[in-house]
Structures are given as C-alpha cells and as structure tokens.
CSV table of C-alpha atoms in Angstrom, one decimal:
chain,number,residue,atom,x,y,z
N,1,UNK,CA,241.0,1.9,-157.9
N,2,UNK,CA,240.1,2.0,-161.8
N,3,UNK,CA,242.5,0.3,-164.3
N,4,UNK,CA,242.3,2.3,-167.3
N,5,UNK,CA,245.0,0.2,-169.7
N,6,UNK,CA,248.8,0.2,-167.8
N,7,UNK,CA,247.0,3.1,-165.1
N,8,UNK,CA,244.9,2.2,-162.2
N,9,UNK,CA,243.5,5.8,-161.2
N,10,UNK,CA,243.9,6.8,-157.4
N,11,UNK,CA,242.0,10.0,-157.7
N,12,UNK,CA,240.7,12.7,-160.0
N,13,UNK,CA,240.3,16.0,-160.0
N,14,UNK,CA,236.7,16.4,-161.8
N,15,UNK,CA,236.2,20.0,-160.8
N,16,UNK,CA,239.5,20.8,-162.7
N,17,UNK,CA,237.8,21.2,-166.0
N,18,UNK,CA,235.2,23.0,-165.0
N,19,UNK,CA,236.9,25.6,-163.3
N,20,UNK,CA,239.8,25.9,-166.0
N,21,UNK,CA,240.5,26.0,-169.5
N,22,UNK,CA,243.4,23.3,-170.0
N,23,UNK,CA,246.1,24.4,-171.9
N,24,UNK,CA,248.4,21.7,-171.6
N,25,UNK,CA,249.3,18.5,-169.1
N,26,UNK,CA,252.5,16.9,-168.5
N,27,UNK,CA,252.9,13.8,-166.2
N,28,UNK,CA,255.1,14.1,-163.5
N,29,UNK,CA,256.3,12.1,-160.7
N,30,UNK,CA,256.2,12.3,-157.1
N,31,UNK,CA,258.5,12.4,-153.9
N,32,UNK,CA,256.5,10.0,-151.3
N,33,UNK,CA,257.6,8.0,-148.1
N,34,UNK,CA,256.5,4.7,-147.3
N,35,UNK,CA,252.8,5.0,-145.6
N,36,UNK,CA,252.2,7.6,-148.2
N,37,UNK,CA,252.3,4.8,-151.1
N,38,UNK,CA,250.3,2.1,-148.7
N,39,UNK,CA,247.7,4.8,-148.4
N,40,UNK,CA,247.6,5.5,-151.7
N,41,UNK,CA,247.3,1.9,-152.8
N,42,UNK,CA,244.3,1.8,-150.4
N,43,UNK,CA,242.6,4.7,-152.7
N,44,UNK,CA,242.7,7.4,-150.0
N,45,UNK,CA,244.1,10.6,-151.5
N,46,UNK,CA,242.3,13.8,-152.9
N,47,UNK,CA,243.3,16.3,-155.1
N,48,UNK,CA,240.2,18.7,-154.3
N,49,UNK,CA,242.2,21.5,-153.6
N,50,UNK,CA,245.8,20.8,-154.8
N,51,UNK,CA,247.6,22.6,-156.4
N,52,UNK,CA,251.1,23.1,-158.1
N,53,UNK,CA,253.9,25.8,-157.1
N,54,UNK,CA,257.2,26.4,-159.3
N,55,UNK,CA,259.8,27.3,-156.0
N,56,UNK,CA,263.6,28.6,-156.9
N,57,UNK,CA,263.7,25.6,-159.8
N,58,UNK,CA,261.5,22.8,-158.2
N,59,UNK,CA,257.7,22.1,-158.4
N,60,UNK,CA,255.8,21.2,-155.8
N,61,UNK,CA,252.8,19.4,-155.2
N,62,UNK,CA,250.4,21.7,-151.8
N,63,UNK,CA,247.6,20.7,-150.3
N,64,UNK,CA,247.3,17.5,-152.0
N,65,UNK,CA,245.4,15.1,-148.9
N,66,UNK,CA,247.3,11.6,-148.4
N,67,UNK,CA,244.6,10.4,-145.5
N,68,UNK,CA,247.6,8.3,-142.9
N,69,UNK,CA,248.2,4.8,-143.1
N,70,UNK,CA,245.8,2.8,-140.2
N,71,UNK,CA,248.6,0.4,-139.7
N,72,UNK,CA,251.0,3.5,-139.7
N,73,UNK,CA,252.9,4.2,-136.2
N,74,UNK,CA,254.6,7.3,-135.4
N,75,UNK,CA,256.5,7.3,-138.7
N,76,UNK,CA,253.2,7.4,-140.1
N,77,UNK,CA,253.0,11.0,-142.9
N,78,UNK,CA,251.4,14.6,-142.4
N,79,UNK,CA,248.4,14.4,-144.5
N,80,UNK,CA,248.6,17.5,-146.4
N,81,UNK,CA,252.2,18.0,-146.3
N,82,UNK,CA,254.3,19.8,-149.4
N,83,UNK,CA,255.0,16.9,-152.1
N,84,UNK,CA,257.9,17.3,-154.3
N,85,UNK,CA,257.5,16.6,-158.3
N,86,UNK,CA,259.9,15.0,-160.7
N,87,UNK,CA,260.1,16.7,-164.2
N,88,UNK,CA,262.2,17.1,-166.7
N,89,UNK,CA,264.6,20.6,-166.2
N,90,UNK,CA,263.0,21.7,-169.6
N,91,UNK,CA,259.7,21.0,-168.7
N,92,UNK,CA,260.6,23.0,-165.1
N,93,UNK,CA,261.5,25.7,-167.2
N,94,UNK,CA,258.4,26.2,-169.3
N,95,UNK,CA,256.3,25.9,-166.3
N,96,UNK,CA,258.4,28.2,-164.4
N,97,UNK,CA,257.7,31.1,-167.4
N,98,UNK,CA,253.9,30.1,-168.3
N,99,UNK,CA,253.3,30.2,-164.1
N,100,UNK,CA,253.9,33.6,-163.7
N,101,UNK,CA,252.1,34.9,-166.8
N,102,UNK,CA,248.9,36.0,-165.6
N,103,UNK,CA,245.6,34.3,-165.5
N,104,UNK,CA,247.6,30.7,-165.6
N,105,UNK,CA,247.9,28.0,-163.1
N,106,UNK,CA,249.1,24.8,-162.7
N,107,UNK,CA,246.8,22.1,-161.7
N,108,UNK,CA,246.9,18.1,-161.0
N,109,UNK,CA,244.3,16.5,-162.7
N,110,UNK,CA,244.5,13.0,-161.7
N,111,UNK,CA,246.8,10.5,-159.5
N,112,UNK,CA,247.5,6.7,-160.8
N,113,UNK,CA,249.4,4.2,-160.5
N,114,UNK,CA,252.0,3.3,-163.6
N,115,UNK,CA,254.3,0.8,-163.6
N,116,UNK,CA,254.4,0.6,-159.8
N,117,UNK,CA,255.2,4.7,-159.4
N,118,UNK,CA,253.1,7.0,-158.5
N,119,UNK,CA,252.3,9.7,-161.3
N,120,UNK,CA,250.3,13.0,-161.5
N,121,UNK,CA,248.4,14.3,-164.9
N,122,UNK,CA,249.6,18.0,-163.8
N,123,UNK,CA,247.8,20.4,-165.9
N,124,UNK,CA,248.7,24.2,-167.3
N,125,UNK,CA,245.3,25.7,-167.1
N,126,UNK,CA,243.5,29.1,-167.4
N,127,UNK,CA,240.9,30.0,-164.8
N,128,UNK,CA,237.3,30.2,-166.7
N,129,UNK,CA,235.1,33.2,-166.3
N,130,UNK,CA,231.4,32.3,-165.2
N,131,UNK,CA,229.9,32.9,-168.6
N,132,UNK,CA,232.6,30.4,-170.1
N,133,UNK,CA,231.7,27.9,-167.3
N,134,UNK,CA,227.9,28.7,-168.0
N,135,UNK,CA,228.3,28.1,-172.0
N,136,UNK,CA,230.3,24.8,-171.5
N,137,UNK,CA,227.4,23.3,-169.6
N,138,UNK,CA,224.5,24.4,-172.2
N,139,UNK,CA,227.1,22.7,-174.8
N,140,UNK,CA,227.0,19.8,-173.0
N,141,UNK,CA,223.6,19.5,-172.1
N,142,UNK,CA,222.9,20.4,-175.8
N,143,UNK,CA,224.8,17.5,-176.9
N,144,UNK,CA,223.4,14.9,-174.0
N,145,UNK,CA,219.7,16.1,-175.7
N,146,UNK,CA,220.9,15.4,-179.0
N,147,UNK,CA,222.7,12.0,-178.2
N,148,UNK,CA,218.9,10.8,-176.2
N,149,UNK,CA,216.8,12.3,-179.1
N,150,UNK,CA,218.9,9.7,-181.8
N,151,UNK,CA,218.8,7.2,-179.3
N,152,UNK,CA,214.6,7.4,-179.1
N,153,UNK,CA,215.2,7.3,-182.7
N,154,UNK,CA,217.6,4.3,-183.0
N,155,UNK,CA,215.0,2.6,-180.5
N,156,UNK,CA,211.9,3.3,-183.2
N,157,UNK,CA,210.1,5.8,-180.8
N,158,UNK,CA,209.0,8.3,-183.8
N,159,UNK,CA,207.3,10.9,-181.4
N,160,UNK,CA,209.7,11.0,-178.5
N,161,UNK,CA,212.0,14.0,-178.9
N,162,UNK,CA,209.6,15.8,-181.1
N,163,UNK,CA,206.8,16.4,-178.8
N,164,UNK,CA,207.9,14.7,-175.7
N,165,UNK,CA,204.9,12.7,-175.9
N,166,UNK,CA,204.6,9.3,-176.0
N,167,UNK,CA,204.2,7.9,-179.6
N,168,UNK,CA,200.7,6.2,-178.7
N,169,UNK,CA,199.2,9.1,-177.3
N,170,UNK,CA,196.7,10.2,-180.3
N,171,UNK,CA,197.2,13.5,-181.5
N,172,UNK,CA,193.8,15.5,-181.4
N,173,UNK,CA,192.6,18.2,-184.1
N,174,UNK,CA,192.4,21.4,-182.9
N,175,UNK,CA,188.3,22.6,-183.4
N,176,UNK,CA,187.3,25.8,-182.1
C-alpha cells in the first residue's frame, strides 16, 4: 500500500478520469465484515468496474472486487458482493437528485486506509465523449513535450527540442 500523509491507498481507479469528467467527490465510508478488512490490508481490492447506486435513501457500493481472505474459512466474504456506504443524509440527498439527472454517474475513485477505517473518494462524474477523451490526451502530451523541451534546456542541450538533433551534430549548408 502507498502512504500518501494520514492515507495509505488500497486501490485506484485510474481509468475514472479518463472516462469521466469529475464534477465533484465526497469521501464516504464503507459497511465491511471482518475478512473483507484483512483482505484489504493485504492490498487485494479493485475498483475497475465499481460503481455507485443511490437505492430508496442508501448508497451502495456494486461490483467493487474484495479478492477472499486465504486464511478465511467458510465465514470467509463474496467477492463482489453489494457494499453499503456511510454518508451524510444531506450528502444522500444531493446525490440522490444529481444521479438521476442525465449523463451523471457516481463513481469511486480510490480506496485507503484513514485512521484505521476504510474510506472511498466516491466521485460525481459526467461520462466524456471520445473527442473530449481524444483532446485531454493531446493536452497532456502537449504539456509532457513542453515540460522535456525546458528540461533539455535546464540541462544546457541548446539543439534538443529544436531540431531533435543532437547539439554536436554539425549543421550543413544547403548548396544546390
């Protein structure tokens, strides 16, 4: 597991952001039995293709894959079993009216470890279109060009990311 500060991560959901637009996140809690959390603390979860449902006042966490405890017996979990979330009512409420507006969806980003609980990042997202998906990729390979043409620069390579040339490679008149 990564620490990042008071979180150790579990898993991420890195296809997330590229399939959606996020509009905003809200952590939330989660309902879990005992070899779910040993699992977990073992790093064996994936939030691939989970997703968030808002059911008669309660969200709930589907398809989310908590691999079983090895030391597990037969009180050992279903792996992709229905996951109950803990939020606040008001926040229940706002997810309950944004989920059934059209083009929305609610979406866990990441899973980690805070103060000893389980949390989710759960996300209010937007599906993308392909030519949204297709413009945020030649943004950011835009930006990775610019970010290696300053770091030739930084380095003192004058004719890297002018040419592409190497900077002792002797530039030859043109004669016809």
């Amino acid at each position: 597991m990564v620490q990042h500060g008071d979180r150790s991560v579990i898993a991420t959901n890195r296809r997330a952001r590229h399939h959606y637009t996020i509009v905003d996140t809200y952590e939330a809690g989660l309902v879990l039995v005992g070899t779910e959390v040993k699992s977990l603390r073992l790093g064996r979860a994936s939030l691939a293709e989970a997703f968030a449902t808002v059911d008669a006042g309660e969200v709930w966490l589907r398809n989310l894959h908590v691999a079983e405890y090895w030391h597990g017996s037969w009180t050992n979990h279903t792996p992709r079993r229905s996951r109950k979330m803990l939020l606040h009512a008001k926040e229940i409420r706002t997810l309950t009216g944004k989920s059934r507006e059209t083009g929305f969806a609610l979406v866990p980003l990441s899973m980690y470890f805070k103060d000893g609980w389980v949390k989710v990042e759960l996300a209010l997202a937007r599906g993308k279109k392909n030519w949204d998906k297709r413009r945020d990729i030649a943004a950011r390979d835009a930006e990775r060009e610019m970010a290696r043409g300053i770091g030739w620069r930084l380095k003192g390579h004058p004719g890297r990311g002018r040419r592409g040339g190497r900077p002792e490679d002797p530039v030859l008149p043109y004669t016809p």
